[in-house]
């Protein structure tokens, strides 16, 4: 798995920056050009990886690994999705790598691949070795004429008993030099290049980024079309939108590249800079979304006859903070689940309870539900917007055709929807922006802790 949104050169360049030490820009460029030339893909180095063929992608994957000059290259069925012509070209490249000193260990179920191998290991049922030796001698050993015939024999346990290693591993004599070293780049060096790469991925994917940014004006304009005045529902939808932006933006960002994450962890990439790079880039988009959203609301409600839009600057910062906080929730889901499909199935299940526990849809009537609501971002986000707005318009029907309006204190109106224990427990802090900030920061800390645990578990499973 590689980042499809990068060009071939960009993919190699950022990998080089993360893995290689003490190389000047000109040295990195030369190394990239040499490897691409060696693998026969230099002509497509400025093409997006999403636009190149499957065989070319395989070569780019190998190019990424060759940057660090490995002595051994492990490949798991690399020819499985390729057409016959591409397979021949691909295996010829592997043969050249082998001739140049790189040991290539390849798992395959295609008999024709064996023609390019120097040595072959056949594993019988259960993973037990049935043959290890020269690729030209295995047919005589099994007494068959084709490689396909060998596979049909491997279910017979007698080949396991018959097998004897013709070349047992011998002890290494003499001194040897440690040829591999740990590439442990500083935290901020990793963070810088991970952030640059991730930002390039997002900006290269112009359609997806544009759709992501368009969510904000679409929802904000709909609010203005539906709500003539600033009602509690306007503030609630604003908070919910901020949480949706952050969660949805981040929900697929780890799970979609988990194989890349595992591979880079083997090169001592720390979890901290990896997560921080995600937060930084996604926060950039959250801030833009929040600015557009609040600007539209302010432009529409600033001249309202009953209640104007108060504190637009503070509301912008609060919405940005809330959206960035929801980014942690999205990343936690992305780190916990195994596929993008599972994540997008879970996102609504996570967000729907937040709608019900915000205090607007229904009054919270028990201490138990009150405590549960403390673990939702909408609860504190909605309260924060009410605290900043100060006054809202309450609308109620006096007949089938008439709707009366009255101006009410925004915070008192919302806190009245919570259970009595809220004001008893928190006293003067209840209903203030201070407690909202503290609560959201606590939730961020909890989500960060579990996110790191999930990411560590992903590595341990490898």
XYZ file of C-alpha atoms in Angstrom:
462
model
C 0.000 0.000 0.000
C 1.281 3.447 -0.988
C -0.256 6.917 -1.015
C -2.132 7.126 -4.304
C -2.549 10.902 -4.007
C 1.187 11.589 -4.333
C 3.255 11.578 -7.488
C 5.906 8.872 -7.838
C 8.678 11.362 -7.101
C 6.856 12.897 -4.131
C 6.291 9.465 -2.609
C 10.001 8.618 -2.826
C 11.093 12.075 -1.723
C 9.092 12.104 1.513
C 10.093 8.517 2.261
C 13.738 9.493 1.796
C 13.306 12.448 4.149
C 11.806 10.197 6.808
C 14.265 7.301 6.468
C 17.620 8.632 5.314
C 20.089 10.635 7.369
C 22.571 13.333 6.367
C 21.751 13.536 2.673
C 21.674 16.814 0.762
C 18.775 17.603 -1.578
C 20.887 16.927 -4.658
C 21.911 13.536 -3.255
C 18.298 12.589 -2.574
C 17.234 13.609 -6.072
C 20.075 11.603 -7.616
C 19.227 8.564 -5.503
C 15.576 8.781 -6.543
C 16.460 9.150 -10.226
C 18.900 6.234 -10.095
C 16.373 3.898 -8.450
C 13.562 4.855 -10.826
C 15.893 4.356 -13.773
C 16.956 0.975 -12.415
C 13.308 -0.104 -12.115
C 12.303 1.331 -15.469
C 9.779 3.897 -14.217
C 11.716 7.157 -14.532
C 9.366 8.408 -17.263
C 6.400 8.462 -14.899
C 8.056 10.061 -11.873
C 5.781 13.129 -12.078
C 2.589 11.090 -12.512
C 0.130 10.585 -9.662
C 0.385 7.031 -8.353
C -3.399 6.723 -8.723
C -2.959 7.222 -12.479
C -0.303 4.580 -13.149
C -0.758 0.860 -13.832
C -0.664 -1.941 -11.276
C 2.710 -3.152 -12.472
C 4.170 0.335 -12.216
C 2.827 0.636 -8.682
C 4.597 -2.590 -7.760
C 7.839 -1.099 -9.006
C 7.247 2.099 -7.043
C 6.670 0.005 -3.906
C 10.026 -1.681 -4.463
C 11.643 1.691 -5.164
C 10.490 2.920 -1.745
C 12.222 0.004 -0.066
C 15.398 0.362 -2.142
C 15.885 3.892 -0.824
C 17.252 2.462 2.405
C 19.408 -0.051 0.506
C 18.076 -3.231 2.150
C 20.112 -6.415 2.031
C 16.917 -8.502 2.051
C 13.628 -7.701 0.324
C 10.511 -9.654 1.353
C 7.630 -9.736 -1.149
C 4.235 -11.347 -0.577
C 2.692 -12.559 -3.849
C 3.788 -9.468 -5.802
C 2.788 -10.923 -9.187
C -0.773 -11.930 -8.243
C -2.655 -8.973 -9.812
C -0.413 -8.522 -12.859
C -0.827 -9.507 -16.517
C 1.682 -11.975 -18.082
C 3.786 -9.332 -19.849
C 4.024 -7.179 -16.739
C 4.902 -10.246 -14.655
C 7.837 -11.047 -16.929
C 9.154 -7.479 -16.758
C 8.640 -7.360 -12.996
C 10.429 -10.638 -12.313
C 13.304 -9.585 -14.566
C 13.745 -6.513 -12.389
C 13.809 -8.685 -9.262
C 16.410 -10.893 -10.928
C 18.572 -7.839 -11.634
C 18.248 -6.744 -7.999
C 19.356 -10.206 -6.922
C 22.345 -10.087 -9.249
C 23.303 -6.724 -7.744
C 23.460 -8.091 -4.200
C 19.916 -7.794 -2.813
C 18.453 -11.033 -1.491
C 14.833 -11.263 -2.642
C 12.539 -13.557 -0.663
C 9.216 -13.942 -2.456
C 6.046 -15.831 -1.574
C 4.132 -16.991 -4.635
C 1.441 -19.443 -5.698
C 2.215 -19.049 -9.401
C 4.299 -21.939 -10.766
C 5.668 -19.848 -13.633
C 7.347 -17.488 -11.145
C 9.691 -20.283 -10.114
C 11.572 -20.052 -13.416
C 13.140 -16.794 -12.205
C 14.160 -18.093 -8.774
C 17.635 -19.248 -7.785
C 16.362 -21.343 -4.877
C 12.937 -22.639 -3.910
C 11.282 -23.573 -0.639
C 8.096 -25.645 -0.872
C 5.906 -25.718 2.217
C 3.553 -28.640 2.774
C 0.189 -28.488 4.485
C 0.554 -26.923 7.911
C 3.530 -24.812 6.865
C 6.128 -27.583 7.195
C 9.075 -27.554 4.758
C 8.945 -30.193 2.052
C 11.833 -29.023 -0.123
C 14.641 -26.468 -0.049
C 17.168 -26.247 -2.794
C 18.051 -25.303 -6.335
C 15.089 -24.174 -8.454
C 16.195 -26.477 -11.270
C 16.202 -29.641 -9.160
C 12.844 -29.718 -7.402
C 11.041 -31.519 -10.244
C 13.443 -34.457 -10.036
C 13.096 -34.469 -6.264
C 9.319 -34.775 -6.440
C 9.404 -36.966 -9.557
C 7.155 -34.700 -11.610
C 7.409 -32.820 -14.891
C 5.654 -29.568 -13.976
C 5.545 -27.223 -11.009
C 1.742 -27.511 -10.887
C 2.118 -31.216 -10.104
C 4.209 -30.380 -7.042
C 1.401 -28.406 -5.457
C -0.944 -31.372 -5.654
C 1.595 -33.489 -3.733
C 2.100 -31.117 -0.825
C -1.033 -32.213 1.017
C 0.642 -35.591 1.591
C 2.483 -35.587 4.924
C 4.996 -38.150 3.674
C 6.940 -35.351 1.975
C 7.413 -33.692 5.345
C 8.959 -36.872 6.747
C 11.112 -37.366 3.673
C 12.511 -33.839 3.705
C 16.011 -33.336 5.112
C 17.679 -29.968 4.923
C 20.531 -30.469 2.432
C 22.253 -27.332 3.687
C 21.827 -26.871 7.433
C 22.530 -23.392 8.719
C 26.168 -23.116 9.675
C 27.646 -20.904 12.323
C 29.022 -17.591 11.131
C 32.733 -17.620 11.612
C 34.890 -14.607 12.204
C 33.877 -11.096 13.091
C 31.197 -9.267 11.190
C 30.165 -5.654 11.000
C 26.682 -4.504 11.875
C 25.321 -3.423 8.524
C 21.940 -2.070 9.518
C 21.369 0.917 11.714
C 18.390 2.379 13.470
C 17.153 5.519 11.742
C 15.870 7.402 14.749
C 15.108 10.914 13.542
C 14.206 13.591 16.104
C 10.552 14.112 16.989
C 10.155 17.459 15.235
C 12.043 16.266 12.149
C 9.581 13.399 11.779
C 6.662 15.715 12.506
C 7.792 18.225 9.863
C 8.070 15.737 7.027
C 4.998 13.740 7.995
C 2.997 16.989 8.060
C 4.381 18.140 4.709
C 3.618 14.793 3.122
C 0.110 14.643 4.567
C -0.662 18.213 3.481
C 0.553 17.376 -0.033
C -1.688 14.294 -0.050
C -4.718 16.424 0.841
C -3.978 19.212 -1.623
C -3.199 16.782 -4.453
C -6.621 15.213 -3.928
C -8.381 18.380 -5.071
C -11.863 16.929 -5.550
C -12.069 15.358 -2.095
C -10.625 18.459 -0.410
C -13.071 20.714 -2.237
C -16.027 18.547 -1.256
C -14.782 18.602 2.336
C -14.614 22.414 2.375
C -17.993 22.832 0.622
C -19.783 21.113 3.509
C -19.375 24.242 5.593
C -21.061 26.862 3.346
C -23.805 24.427 2.339
C -24.880 23.752 5.935
C -24.475 27.396 6.978
C -26.620 28.652 4.085
C -29.283 26.064 4.888
C -29.395 27.318 8.488
C -29.939 30.861 7.241
C -32.693 29.754 4.867
C -34.551 27.752 7.506
C -34.090 29.856 10.658
C -35.062 33.516 10.500
C -33.807 34.154 14.051
C -31.026 32.784 16.254
C -32.831 30.067 18.133
C -31.345 27.350 20.369
C -31.568 25.039 17.356
C -29.171 27.280 15.383
C -26.520 27.022 18.086
C -27.092 23.288 18.456
C -26.715 22.650 14.697
C -23.595 24.821 14.659
C -22.020 22.709 17.403
C -23.137 19.500 15.717
C -21.699 20.697 12.391
C -18.321 21.400 13.998
C -18.249 17.898 15.451
C -19.321 16.390 12.135
C -16.587 18.261 10.243
C -13.853 17.091 12.583
C -15.034 13.492 12.914
C -15.803 12.954 9.244
C -12.570 14.599 8.067
C -10.463 12.256 10.198
C -12.442 9.010 10.297
C -10.620 7.282 7.420
C -7.197 8.846 7.726
C -5.454 6.095 9.715
C -7.353 2.968 8.731
C -6.820 3.688 5.033
C -3.028 3.685 5.439
C -2.503 1.254 8.280
C -0.073 -0.868 6.213
C 2.007 2.262 5.535
C 1.930 3.115 9.238
C 3.171 -0.359 10.190
C 5.933 -0.259 7.585
C 7.180 3.144 8.709
C 7.094 2.111 12.342
C 9.756 -0.448 11.411
C 11.946 2.524 10.506
C 11.446 3.968 14.007
C 8.709 6.428 13.157
C 7.189 7.534 16.461
C 3.445 7.514 17.053
C 3.543 11.033 18.517
C 4.677 12.928 15.409
C 2.469 10.722 13.238
C -0.681 11.640 15.175
C 0.358 15.277 15.553
C 0.886 15.605 11.795
C -2.665 14.339 11.226
C -4.071 16.774 13.787
C -2.132 19.707 12.326
C -3.250 19.250 8.730
C -6.839 18.374 9.617
C -6.940 21.357 11.993
C -6.008 23.596 9.060
C -9.084 22.445 7.167
C -11.247 22.647 10.302
C -10.244 26.273 10.811
C -11.160 27.121 7.202
C -14.505 25.346 7.533
C -15.232 27.160 10.806
C -14.278 30.564 9.371
C -16.605 30.131 6.377
C -19.422 28.835 8.569
C -19.294 31.619 11.169
C -18.800 34.302 8.505
C -22.015 33.258 6.749
C -23.992 33.189 10.003
C -22.629 36.562 11.068
C -23.396 38.137 7.683
C -26.989 36.919 7.868
C -27.805 37.472 11.544
C -25.764 40.617 12.254
C -28.704 42.870 11.384
C -31.413 40.718 12.952
C -34.268 42.691 14.526
C -34.546 40.582 17.677
C -31.095 39.123 18.442
C -27.869 39.736 16.535
C -25.023 37.266 16.224
C -22.839 37.987 19.251
C -19.107 37.388 19.568
C -18.302 36.186 16.010
C -14.561 36.044 16.729
C -15.030 34.024 19.908
C -17.568 31.790 18.136
C -15.057 31.166 15.344
C -12.400 30.102 17.848
C -14.875 27.936 19.738
C -16.096 26.229 16.584
C -12.509 25.633 15.431
C -11.589 24.213 18.850
C -14.657 21.984 18.830
C -13.981 20.734 15.302
C -10.323 20.008 16.098
C -11.454 18.145 19.219
C -13.764 16.031 17.072
C -10.747 15.251 14.888
C -9.373 13.259 17.829
C -12.640 11.314 17.908
C -12.390 10.570 14.183
C -8.775 9.458 14.493
C -9.638 7.253 17.469
C -12.304 5.477 15.407
C -9.871 5.210 12.506
C -7.190 3.705 14.744
C -9.611 1.264 16.368
C -11.392 -0.285 13.390
C -9.885 -2.422 10.644
C -11.547 -1.092 7.487
C -12.861 2.216 6.135
C -16.284 0.621 5.656
C -16.505 -0.269 9.345
C -15.468 3.243 10.330
C -18.130 4.920 8.196
C -20.717 2.516 9.609
C -19.746 3.391 13.178
C -19.565 7.198 12.708
C -23.373 7.691 12.695
C -23.717 5.354 15.684
C -21.237 7.551 17.575
C -22.818 10.856 16.529
C -26.515 10.030 17.012
C -26.232 9.642 20.825
C -24.444 12.994 20.886
C -27.526 14.560 19.313
C -29.817 13.080 21.954
C -27.561 13.940 24.905
C -26.970 17.616 24.069
C -30.000 18.697 26.085
C -31.862 20.296 23.204
C -33.813 17.388 21.680
C -35.054 16.184 25.063
C -34.611 17.191 28.689
C -32.138 15.083 30.670
C -34.147 13.602 33.526
C -31.766 11.351 35.478
C -28.352 11.610 37.063
C -27.170 8.580 35.089
C -28.022 10.128 31.712
C -26.564 13.439 32.907
C -23.224 11.745 33.612
C -23.271 9.971 30.236
C -23.822 13.323 28.511
C -20.546 14.590 30.022
C -18.710 12.269 27.607
C -20.203 13.888 24.501
C -18.736 16.828 22.645
C -22.158 18.142 21.613
C -23.161 18.653 25.236
C -20.237 21.004 25.932
C -20.100 22.413 22.413
C -23.737 23.506 22.427
C -23.373 25.002 25.896
C -20.282 26.892 24.759
C -22.119 28.530 21.859
C -25.005 29.449 24.175
C -22.605 31.020 26.664
C -21.038 33.115 23.893
C -24.335 34.096 22.287
C -25.960 35.146 25.599
C -29.444 35.634 24.095
C -31.576 33.498 21.803
C -35.029 33.742 20.297
C -37.603 31.258 21.587
C -40.424 30.556 19.175
C -43.732 28.957 20.164
C -47.024 28.487 18.366
C -50.065 30.372 19.625
C -52.310 29.017 16.864
C -52.089 26.972 13.700
C -51.097 30.060 11.747
C -49.286 32.249 14.251
C -45.913 31.890 15.922
C -44.919 34.115 18.827
C -41.316 34.946 19.690
C -39.573 35.984 22.851
C -35.958 36.710 23.752
C -34.467 34.481 26.423
C -31.145 34.068 28.207
C -29.362 31.415 26.142
C -27.461 29.763 28.984
C -30.363 29.660 31.440
C -32.598 28.225 28.754
C -30.144 25.405 27.975
C -29.079 24.620 31.557
C -32.767 24.197 32.367
C -32.702 21.187 30.067
C -30.023 19.456 32.133
C -30.600 17.506 35.322
C -30.497 19.420 38.620
C -27.288 17.674 39.685
C -25.340 19.695 37.083
C -25.741 23.029 38.883
C -25.367 21.377 42.292
C -22.068 19.729 41.398
C -20.432 22.580 39.500
C -22.009 25.651 41.087
C -21.026 28.924 39.416
C -19.003 27.080 36.748
C -22.152 25.451 35.351
C -23.176 27.002 32.063
C -19.928 28.941 31.552
C -17.441 28.658 28.704
C -14.741 27.792 31.260
C -16.271 24.459 32.189
C -16.908 23.727 28.515
C -13.234 24.244 27.666
C -12.102 22.114 30.611
C -14.541 19.323 29.734
C -13.492 19.233 26.071
C -9.803 19.183 27.039
C -10.476 16.207 29.320
C -12.256 14.396 26.490
C -9.309 15.120 24.174
C -6.948 13.607 26.742
C -9.082 10.466 27.041
C -9.352 10.055 23.266
C -5.611 10.619 22.812
C -4.764 7.964 25.389
C -6.941 5.314 23.736
C -5.795 6.331 20.257
C -2.149 5.764 21.201
C -3.054 2.410 22.748
C -4.804 1.304 19.579
C -1.902 2.387 17.376
C 0.583 0.523 19.579
C -1.612 -2.580 19.384
C -1.632 -2.383 15.588
C 2.158 -2.582 15.577
C 2.285 -5.434 18.097
C -0.062 -7.509 15.952
C 2.385 -7.359 13.017
